[in-house]
Coordinates of C-alpha atoms and ligand atoms in Angstrom, one line a residue:
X1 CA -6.6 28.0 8.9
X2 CA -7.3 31.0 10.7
X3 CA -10.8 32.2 9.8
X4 CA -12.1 28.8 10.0
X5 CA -13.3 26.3 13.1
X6 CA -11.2 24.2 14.0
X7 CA -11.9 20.2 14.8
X8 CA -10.4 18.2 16.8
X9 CA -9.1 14.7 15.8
X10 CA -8.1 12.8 19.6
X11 CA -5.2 9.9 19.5
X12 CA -4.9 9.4 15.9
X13 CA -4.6 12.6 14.8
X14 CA -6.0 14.2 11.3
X15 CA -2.5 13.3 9.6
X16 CA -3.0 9.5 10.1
X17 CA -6.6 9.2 9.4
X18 CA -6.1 10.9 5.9
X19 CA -3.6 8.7 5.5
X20 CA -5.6 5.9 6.0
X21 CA -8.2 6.7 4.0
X22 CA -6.3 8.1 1.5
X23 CA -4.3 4.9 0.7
X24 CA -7.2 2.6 0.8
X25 CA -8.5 5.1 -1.8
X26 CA -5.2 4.9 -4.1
X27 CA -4.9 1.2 -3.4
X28 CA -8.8 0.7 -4.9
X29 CA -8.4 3.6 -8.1
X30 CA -5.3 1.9 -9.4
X31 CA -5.5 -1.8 -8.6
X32 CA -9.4 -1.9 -9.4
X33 CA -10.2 1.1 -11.2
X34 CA -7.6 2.9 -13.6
X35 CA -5.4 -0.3 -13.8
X36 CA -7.9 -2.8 -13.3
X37 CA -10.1 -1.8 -16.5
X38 CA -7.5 -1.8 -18.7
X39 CA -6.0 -5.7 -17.2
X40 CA -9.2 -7.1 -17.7
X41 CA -10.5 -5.6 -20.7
X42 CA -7.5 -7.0 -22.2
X43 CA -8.2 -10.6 -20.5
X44 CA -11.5 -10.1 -22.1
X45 CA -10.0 -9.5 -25.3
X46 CA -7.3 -12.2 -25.0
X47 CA -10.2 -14.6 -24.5
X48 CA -12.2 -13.7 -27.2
X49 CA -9.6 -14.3 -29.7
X50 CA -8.5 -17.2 -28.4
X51 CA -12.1 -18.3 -28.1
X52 CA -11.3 -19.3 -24.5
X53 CA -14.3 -19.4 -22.5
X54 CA -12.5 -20.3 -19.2
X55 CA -10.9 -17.4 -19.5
X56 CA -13.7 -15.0 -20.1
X57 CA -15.2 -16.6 -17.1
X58 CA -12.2 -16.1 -15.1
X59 CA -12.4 -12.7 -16.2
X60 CA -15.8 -12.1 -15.0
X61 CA -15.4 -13.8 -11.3
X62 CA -12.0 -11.5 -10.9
X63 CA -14.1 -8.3 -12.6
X64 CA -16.6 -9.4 -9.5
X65 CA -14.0 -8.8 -6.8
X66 CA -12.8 -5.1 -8.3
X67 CA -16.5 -4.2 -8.9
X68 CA -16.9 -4.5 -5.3
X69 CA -14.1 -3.2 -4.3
X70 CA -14.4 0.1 -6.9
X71 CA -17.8 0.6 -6.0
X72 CA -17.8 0.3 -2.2
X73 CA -14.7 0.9 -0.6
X74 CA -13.4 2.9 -3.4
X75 CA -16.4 5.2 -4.0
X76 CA -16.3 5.7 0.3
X77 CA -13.1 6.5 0.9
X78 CA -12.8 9.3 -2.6
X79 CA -15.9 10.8 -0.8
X80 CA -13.9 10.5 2.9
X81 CA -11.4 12.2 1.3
X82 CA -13.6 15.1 0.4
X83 CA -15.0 15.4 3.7
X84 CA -11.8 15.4 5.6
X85 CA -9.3 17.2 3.3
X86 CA -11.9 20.2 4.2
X87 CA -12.2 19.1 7.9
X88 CA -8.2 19.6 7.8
X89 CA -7.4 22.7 5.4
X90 CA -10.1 24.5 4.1
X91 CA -8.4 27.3 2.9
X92 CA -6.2 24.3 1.0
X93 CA -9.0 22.4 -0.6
X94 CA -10.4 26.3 -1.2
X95 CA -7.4 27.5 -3.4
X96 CA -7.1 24.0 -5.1
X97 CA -10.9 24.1 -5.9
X98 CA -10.5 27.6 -7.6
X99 CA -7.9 26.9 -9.5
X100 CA -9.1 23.7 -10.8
X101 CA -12.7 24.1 -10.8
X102 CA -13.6 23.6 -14.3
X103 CA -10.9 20.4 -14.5
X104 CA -12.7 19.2 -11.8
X105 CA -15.9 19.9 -13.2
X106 CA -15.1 17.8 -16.3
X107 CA -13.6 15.0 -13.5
X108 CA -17.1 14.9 -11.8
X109 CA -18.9 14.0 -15.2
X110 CA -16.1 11.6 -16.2
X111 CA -16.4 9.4 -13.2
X112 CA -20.5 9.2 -13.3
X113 CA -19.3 7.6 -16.7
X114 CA -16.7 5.7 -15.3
X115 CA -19.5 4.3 -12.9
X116 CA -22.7 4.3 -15.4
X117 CA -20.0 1.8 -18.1
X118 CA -18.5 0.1 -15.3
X119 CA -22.6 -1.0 -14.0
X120 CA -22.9 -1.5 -17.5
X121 CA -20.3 -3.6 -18.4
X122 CA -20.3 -5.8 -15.2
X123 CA -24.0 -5.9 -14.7
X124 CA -24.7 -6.7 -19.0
X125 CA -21.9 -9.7 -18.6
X126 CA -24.3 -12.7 -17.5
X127 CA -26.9 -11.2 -19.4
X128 CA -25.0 -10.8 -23.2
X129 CA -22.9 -13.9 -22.2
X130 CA -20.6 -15.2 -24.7
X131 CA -22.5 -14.5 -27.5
X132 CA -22.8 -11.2 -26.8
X133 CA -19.2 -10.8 -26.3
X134 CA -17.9 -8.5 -28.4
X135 CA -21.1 -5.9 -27.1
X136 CA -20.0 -6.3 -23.9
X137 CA -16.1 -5.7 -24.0
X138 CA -17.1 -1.8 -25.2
X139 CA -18.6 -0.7 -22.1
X140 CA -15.4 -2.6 -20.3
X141 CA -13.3 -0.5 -23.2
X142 CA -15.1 2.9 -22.0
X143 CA -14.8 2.5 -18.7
X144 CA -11.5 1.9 -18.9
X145 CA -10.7 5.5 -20.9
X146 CA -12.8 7.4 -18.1
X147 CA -11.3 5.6 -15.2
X148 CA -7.9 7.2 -16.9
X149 CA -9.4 10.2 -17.9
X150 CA -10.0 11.0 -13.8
X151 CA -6.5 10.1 -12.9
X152 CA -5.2 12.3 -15.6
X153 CA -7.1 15.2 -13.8
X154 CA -6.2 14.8 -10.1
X155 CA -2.9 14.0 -11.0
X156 CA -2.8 17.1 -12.0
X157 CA -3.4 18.4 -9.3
X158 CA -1.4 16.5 -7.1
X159 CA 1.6 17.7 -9.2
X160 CA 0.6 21.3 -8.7
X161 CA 0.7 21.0 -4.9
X162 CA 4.2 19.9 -5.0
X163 CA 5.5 21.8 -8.8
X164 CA 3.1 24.1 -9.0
X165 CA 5.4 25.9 -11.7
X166 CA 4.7 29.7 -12.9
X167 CA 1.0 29.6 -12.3
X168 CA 1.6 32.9 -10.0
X169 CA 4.6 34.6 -11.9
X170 CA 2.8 36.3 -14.7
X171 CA 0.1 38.3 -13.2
X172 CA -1.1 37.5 -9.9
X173 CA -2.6 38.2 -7.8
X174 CA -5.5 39.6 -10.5
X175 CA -5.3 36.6 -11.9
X176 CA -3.7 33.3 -11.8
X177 CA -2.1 31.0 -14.6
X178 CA -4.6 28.5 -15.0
X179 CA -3.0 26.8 -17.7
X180 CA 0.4 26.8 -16.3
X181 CA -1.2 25.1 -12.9
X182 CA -2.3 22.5 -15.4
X183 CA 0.8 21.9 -17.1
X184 CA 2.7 21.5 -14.1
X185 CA 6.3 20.1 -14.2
X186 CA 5.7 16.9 -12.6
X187 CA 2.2 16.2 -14.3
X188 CA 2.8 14.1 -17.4
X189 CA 5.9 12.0 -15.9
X190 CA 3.7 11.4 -12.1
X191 CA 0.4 10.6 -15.1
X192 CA 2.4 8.2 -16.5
X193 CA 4.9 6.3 -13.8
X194 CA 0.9 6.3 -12.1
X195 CA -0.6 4.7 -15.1
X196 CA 1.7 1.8 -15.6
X197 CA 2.3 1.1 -11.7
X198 CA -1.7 0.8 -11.5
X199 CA -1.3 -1.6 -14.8
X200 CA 1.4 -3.7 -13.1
X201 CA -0.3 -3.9 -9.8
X202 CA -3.4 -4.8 -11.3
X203 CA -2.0 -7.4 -13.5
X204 CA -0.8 -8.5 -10.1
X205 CA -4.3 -8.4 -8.0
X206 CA -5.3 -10.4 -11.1
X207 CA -2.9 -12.8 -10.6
X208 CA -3.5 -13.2 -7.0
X209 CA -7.0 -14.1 -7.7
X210 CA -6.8 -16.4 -10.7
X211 CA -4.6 -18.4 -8.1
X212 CA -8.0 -18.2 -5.4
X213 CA -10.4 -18.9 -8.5
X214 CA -8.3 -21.9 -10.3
X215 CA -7.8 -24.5 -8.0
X216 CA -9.8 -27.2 -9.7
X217 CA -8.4 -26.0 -13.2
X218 CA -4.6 -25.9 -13.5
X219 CA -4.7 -25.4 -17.0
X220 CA -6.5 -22.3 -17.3
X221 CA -4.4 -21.5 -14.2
X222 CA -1.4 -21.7 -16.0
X223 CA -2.8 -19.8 -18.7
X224 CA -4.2 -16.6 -16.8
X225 CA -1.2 -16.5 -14.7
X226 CA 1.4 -16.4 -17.9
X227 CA -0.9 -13.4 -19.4
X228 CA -1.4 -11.4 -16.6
X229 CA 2.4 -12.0 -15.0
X230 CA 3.4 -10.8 -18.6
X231 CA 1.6 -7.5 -18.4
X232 CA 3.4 -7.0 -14.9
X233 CA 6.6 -7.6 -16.3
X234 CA 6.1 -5.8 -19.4
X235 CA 5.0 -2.8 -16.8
X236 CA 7.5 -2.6 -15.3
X237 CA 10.0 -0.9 -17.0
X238 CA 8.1 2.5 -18.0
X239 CA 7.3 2.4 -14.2
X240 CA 11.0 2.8 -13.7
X241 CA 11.9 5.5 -16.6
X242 CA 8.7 7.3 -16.1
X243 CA 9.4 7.4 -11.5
X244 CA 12.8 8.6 -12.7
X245 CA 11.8 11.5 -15.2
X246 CA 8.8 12.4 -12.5
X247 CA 11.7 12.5 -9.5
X248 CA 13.5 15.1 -11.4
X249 CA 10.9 17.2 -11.4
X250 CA 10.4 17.7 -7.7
X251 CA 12.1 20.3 -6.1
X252 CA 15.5 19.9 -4.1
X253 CA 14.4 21.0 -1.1
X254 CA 11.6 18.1 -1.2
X255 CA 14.0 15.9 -2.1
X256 CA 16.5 16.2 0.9
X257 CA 13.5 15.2 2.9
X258 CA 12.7 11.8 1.6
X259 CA 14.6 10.1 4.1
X260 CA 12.9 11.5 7.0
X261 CA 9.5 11.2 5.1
X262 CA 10.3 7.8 4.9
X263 CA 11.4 6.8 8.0
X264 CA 10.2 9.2 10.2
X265 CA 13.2 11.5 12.4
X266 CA 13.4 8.5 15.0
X267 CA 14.9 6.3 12.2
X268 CA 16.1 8.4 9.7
X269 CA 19.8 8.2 11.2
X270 CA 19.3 4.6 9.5
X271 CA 19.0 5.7 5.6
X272 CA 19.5 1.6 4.7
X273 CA 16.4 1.2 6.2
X274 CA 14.8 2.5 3.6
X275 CA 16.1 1.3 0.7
X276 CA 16.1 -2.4 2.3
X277 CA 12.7 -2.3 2.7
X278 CA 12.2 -1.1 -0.8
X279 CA 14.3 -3.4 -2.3
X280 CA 13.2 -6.2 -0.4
X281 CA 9.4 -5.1 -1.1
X282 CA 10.5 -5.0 -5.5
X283 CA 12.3 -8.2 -5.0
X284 CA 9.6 -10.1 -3.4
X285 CA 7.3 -9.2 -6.2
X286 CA 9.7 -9.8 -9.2
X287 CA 10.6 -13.5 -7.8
X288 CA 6.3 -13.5 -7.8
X289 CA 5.7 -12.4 -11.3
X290 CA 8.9 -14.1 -12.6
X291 CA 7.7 -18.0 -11.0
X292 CA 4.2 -16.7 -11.9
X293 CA 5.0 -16.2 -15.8
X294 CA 8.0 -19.2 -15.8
X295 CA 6.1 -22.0 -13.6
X296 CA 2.5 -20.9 -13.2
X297 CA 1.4 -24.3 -11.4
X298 CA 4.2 -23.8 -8.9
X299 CA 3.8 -20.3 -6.9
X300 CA 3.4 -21.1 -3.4
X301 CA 0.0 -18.9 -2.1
X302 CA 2.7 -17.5 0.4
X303 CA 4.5 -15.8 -2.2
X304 CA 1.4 -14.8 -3.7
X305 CA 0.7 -13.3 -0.5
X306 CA 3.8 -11.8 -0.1
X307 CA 3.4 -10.3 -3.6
X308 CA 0.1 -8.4 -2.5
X309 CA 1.8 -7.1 0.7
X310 CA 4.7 -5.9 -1.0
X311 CA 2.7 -3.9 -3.6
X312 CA 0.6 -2.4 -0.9
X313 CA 3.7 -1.3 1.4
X314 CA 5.2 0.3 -2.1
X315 CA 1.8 2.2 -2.2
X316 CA 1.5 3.3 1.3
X317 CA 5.1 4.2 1.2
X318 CA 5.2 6.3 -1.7
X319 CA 1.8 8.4 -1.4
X320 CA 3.2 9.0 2.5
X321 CA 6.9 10.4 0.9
X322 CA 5.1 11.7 -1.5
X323 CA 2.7 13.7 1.1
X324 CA 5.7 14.8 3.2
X325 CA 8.4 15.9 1.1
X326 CA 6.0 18.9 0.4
X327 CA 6.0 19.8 3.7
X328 CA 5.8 22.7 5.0
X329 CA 4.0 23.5 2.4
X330 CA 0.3 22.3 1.5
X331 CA 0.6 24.0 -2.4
X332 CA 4.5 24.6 -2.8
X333 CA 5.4 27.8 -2.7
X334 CA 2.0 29.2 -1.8
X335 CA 0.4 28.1 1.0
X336 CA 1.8 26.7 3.9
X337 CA 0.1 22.7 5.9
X338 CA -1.4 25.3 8.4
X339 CA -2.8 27.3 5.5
X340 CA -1.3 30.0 5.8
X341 CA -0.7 32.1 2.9
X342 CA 3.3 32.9 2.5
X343 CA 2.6 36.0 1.0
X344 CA 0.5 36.7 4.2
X345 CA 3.2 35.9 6.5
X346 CA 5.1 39.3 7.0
X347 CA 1.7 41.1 7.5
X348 CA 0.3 38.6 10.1
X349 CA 3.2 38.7 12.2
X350 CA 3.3 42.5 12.5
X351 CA -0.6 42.1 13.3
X352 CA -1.1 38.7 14.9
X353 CA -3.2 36.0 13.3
X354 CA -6.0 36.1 16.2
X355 CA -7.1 39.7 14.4
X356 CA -8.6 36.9 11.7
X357 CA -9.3 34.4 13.8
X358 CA -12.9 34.5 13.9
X359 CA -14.2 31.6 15.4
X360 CA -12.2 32.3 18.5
X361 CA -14.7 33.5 21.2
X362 CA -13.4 37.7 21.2
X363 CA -12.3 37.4 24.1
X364 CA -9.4 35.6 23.4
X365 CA -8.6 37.4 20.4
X366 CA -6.0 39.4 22.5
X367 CA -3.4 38.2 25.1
X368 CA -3.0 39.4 28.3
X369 CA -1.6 37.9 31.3
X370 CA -4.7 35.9 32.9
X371 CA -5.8 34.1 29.2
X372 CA -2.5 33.4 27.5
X373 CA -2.7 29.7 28.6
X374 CA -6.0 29.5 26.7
X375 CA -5.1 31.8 23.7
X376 CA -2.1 29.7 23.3
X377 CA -4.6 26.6 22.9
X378 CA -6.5 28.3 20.0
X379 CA -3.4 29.3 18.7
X380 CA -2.2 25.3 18.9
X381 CA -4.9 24.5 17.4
X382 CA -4.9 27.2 14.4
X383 CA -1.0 26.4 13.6
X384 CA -0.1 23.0 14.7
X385 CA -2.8 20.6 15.0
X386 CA -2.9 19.7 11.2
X387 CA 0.3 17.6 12.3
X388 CA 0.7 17.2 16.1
X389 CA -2.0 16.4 18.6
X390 CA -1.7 17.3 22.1
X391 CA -0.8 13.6 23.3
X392 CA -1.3 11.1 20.8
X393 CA 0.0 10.4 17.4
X394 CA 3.4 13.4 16.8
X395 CA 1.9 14.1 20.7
X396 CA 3.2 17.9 20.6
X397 CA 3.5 17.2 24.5
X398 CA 6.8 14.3 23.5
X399 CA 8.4 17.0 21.3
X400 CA 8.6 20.0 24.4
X401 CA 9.1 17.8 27.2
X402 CA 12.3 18.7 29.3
X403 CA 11.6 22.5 27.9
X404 CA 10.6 25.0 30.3
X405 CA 8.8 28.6 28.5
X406 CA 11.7 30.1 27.4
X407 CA 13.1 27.0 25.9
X408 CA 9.9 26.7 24.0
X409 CA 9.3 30.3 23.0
X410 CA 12.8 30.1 21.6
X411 CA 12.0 26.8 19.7
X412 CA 8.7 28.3 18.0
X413 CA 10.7 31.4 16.5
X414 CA 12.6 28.2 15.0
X415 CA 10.4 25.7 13.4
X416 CA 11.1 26.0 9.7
X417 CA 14.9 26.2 10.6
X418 CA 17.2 23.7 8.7
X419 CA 16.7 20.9 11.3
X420 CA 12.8 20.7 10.5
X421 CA 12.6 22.6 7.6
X422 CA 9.3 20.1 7.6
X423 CA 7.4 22.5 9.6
X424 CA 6.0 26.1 8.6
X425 CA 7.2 28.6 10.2
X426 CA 4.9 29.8 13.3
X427 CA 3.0 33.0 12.0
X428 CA 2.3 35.8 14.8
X429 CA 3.4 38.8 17.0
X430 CA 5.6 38.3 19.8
X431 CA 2.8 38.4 22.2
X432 CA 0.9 35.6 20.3
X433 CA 4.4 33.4 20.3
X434 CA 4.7 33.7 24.1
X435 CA 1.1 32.9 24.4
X436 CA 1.8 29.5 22.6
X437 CA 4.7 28.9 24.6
X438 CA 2.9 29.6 27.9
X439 CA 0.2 26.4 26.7
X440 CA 2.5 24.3 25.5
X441 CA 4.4 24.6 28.9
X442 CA 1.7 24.1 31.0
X443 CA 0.9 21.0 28.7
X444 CA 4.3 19.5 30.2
X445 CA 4.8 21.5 33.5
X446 CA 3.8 18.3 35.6
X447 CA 5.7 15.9 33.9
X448 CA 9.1 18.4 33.9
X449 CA 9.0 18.2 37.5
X450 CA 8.6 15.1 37.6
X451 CA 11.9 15.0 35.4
X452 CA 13.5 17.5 37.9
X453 CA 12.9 15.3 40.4
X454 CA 14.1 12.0 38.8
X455 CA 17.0 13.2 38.0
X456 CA 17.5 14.8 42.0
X457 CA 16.9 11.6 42.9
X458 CA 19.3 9.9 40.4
X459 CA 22.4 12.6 42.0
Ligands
HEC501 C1 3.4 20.3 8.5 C2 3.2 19.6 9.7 C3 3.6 20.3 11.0 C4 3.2 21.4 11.5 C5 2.1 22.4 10.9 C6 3.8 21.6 12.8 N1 4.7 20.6 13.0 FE1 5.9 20.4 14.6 N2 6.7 18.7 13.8 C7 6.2 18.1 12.6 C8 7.0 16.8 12.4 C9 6.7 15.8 11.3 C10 7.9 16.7 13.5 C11 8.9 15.6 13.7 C12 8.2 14.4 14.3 C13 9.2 13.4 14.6 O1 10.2 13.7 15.3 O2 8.9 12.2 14.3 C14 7.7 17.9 14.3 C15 8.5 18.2 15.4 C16 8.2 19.2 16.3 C17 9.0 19.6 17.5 C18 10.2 18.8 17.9 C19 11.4 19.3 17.0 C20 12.7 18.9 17.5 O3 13.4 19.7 18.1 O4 13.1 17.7 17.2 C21 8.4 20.7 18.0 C22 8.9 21.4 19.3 C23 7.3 21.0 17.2 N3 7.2 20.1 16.2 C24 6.5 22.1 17.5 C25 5.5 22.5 16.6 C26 4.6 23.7 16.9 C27 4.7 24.5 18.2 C28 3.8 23.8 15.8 C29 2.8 24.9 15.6 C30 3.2 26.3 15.7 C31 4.2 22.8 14.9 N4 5.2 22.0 15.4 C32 3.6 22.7 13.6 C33 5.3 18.5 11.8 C34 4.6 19.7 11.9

């Protein structure tokens, strides 16, 4: 992060944000898009050879929703994405690009024909009608193979940020492995447990609507809601076997910190927590799709409800673990969340990172007495501000108050220590490390006198 400018995020912080954002965007490419195609092309095709026009008219009205939802929200938030993944790390989003440029390349064209047959095949339905049905369900059938097609890419390179494998072991740093970042450990098992979640959760959106669009037909309801509670089920177990396979993949280290990436350090003293609230969220949605597929006319909408909720706390939950149990690293291995090289480490401390730091005015580019409470700022900003802000969301000023300098300077020389191995380590000379220490003091100074004096009082 050091030779770039840095923005600030107030309150919310860049971590939540992206998280936001980022889960909308997975919530709209596997419910609508990668799982959604392939649900309803087969409730197309289940309707054409059972000559069931309800059916392929249900299909259509629930094809409506998804359209919107692919082409609005999910089209915003994949460009958010862009925007703010190099807002947050562009040295990150740099490497990543490099490596995968000409796999992302070949994603780029596949999703303008994702979007091109997914116009195509909504927009033509009306139009062809039933007659024209067996025209139709081919544009349905191609945009369901390039909605995949772009999940099989970025998964990709998902997996190589947290098993990037030997990309770097054969002949860097002339050249990289570019196959080897490809086939990454934990690509085919994290392409597959993806693929049949999005099919099951899908099935299940679908589900959820047929209930909304059937109210005057209970027949076709119980129809659409055997079919599509079926393909849930059915999904269901290569969901399992495939999460297991892609869970052995992932380094130990990443796995000891699923706890704490799931419930945060407040709560992770409370492990059953956890796997409650997992439990509880796969149970609500197997009673769902089990009344769903054994008494269709009998699913109370607050189950259905409870269904959809569940399945988007499983999705926001998992891409959050998922995100943190690669901490500290932003490409494992390689690059740390501040991005920071590791291989640059060793040379920046013995030179100081402000050396690099170019868009920090020059005079601040070495510490002296008078400007370490501002060089400390840039250097909060350049190493910690990807995860803490200064007093909202992981509000760095919580996580030092009660310390006085010392405390804190000691504390920064221990970041990546076994109690938050979560964190890089911080990367700097001496000089630079008291610097930070003498900011982050003065962030709290008020408030530890304050504590001083509370606890005078209190004697
Ligand atoms: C990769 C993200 C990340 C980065 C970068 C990071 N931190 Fe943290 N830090 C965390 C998380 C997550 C916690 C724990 C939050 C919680 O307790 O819920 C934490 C906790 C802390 C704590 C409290 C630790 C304790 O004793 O419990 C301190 C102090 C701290 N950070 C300082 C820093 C400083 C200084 C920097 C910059 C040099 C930094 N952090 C950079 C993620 C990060």
């Amino acid at each position: 992060m050091i030779d770039y400018p840095v923005f600030e995020m107030p309150v919310l912080g860049h971590r939540l944000i992206f998280a936001i954002d980022a889960i909308l965007h997975v919530l709209i490419s596997h419910g609508a898009a990668v799982g959604g195609s392939v649900v309803l092309v087969l409730s197309q095709w289940w309707a054409i050879k059972n000559n069931d026009q309800k059916m392929y008219d249900l299909t259509y009205k629930i094809l409506f929703v998804l359209f919107i939802a692919a082409t609005a929200i999910g089209a915003l938030t994949g460009i958010g994405i862009w925007i703010h993944a190099n807002i947050i790390d562009p040295p990150a989003i740099g490497s990543l690009l490099r490596v995968f440029f000409w796999k992302w390349f070949v994603e780029w064209i596949v999703f303008n024909v994702e979007l091109i047959f997914l116009l195509l095949w909504f927009l033509t339905w009306k139009q062809l009608g039933w007659e024209g049905r067996h025209k139709n369900i081919k544009f349905g059938i191609v945009y369901a193979i390039a909605s995949w097609l772009t999940m099989v890419i970025i998964t990709a390179i998902l997996g190589f940020m947290l098993t990037p494998g030997n990309w770097l072991t054969s002949i860097f740093p002339t050249q990289p492995d570019y196959v080897a970042s490809l086939f990454n450990p934990s690509w085919i098992p994290s392409l597959m447990f993806r693929t049949f979640f999005a099919i099951g959760f899908a099935a299940a959106v679908s589900m959820y609507w047929t209930w909304w669009f059937t109210k005057d037909d209970i027949q076709l309801r119980e129809r659409a809601e055997k079919f599509f509670s079926k393909i849930t089920l059915l999904s269901i177990p290569p969901t399992v076997l495939f999460g297991l396979w892609y869970y052995s993949q992932i380094p130990q280290e990443a796995k000891a910190l699923m706890f704490v990436a799931g419930l945060t350090t407040k709560y992770v003293g409370h492990k059953e927590m956890l796997i409650f609230a997992l439990l509880g969220a796969f149970a609500l949605i197997m009673l769902a799709v089990f009344l769903f597929y054994v008494k269709p006319r009998g699913v109370p909408f607050v189950l259905a409800s409870l269904m959809m909720v569940s399945y988007v706390f499983l999705v926001a939950e998992f891409e959050r673990i998922r995100e943190f149990v690669r901490k500290p690293y932003i490409v494992y291995g390689y690059m740390y969340a501040h991005g920071i090289r590791e291989l640059d480490v060793a040379h920046l401390n013995n030179v100081g990172v402000l050396k690099y730091a170019q868009f920090v005015p020059v005079q601040y580019r070495t510490v002296t007495e008078e400007n370490k409470v501002k060089v400390g700022e840039y250097l909060f900003k350049l190493e910690c501000r990807v995860c803490h802000s200064v007093n909202g969301i992981n509000a760095i000023t919580k996580k030092v108050k009660g310390l006085d300098e010392t405390a804190i300077y000691y504390r920064i020389g221990t970041l990546n220590s076994p109690a938050t191995p979560f964190m890089p380590p911080f990367v700097g000379t001496d000089e630079e490390r008291k610097a930070l220490a003498a900011y982050l003091a003065s962030l709290v100074q008020d408030k530890n006198t304050q504590v001083a004096k509370d606890n005078k009082g209190g004697q």
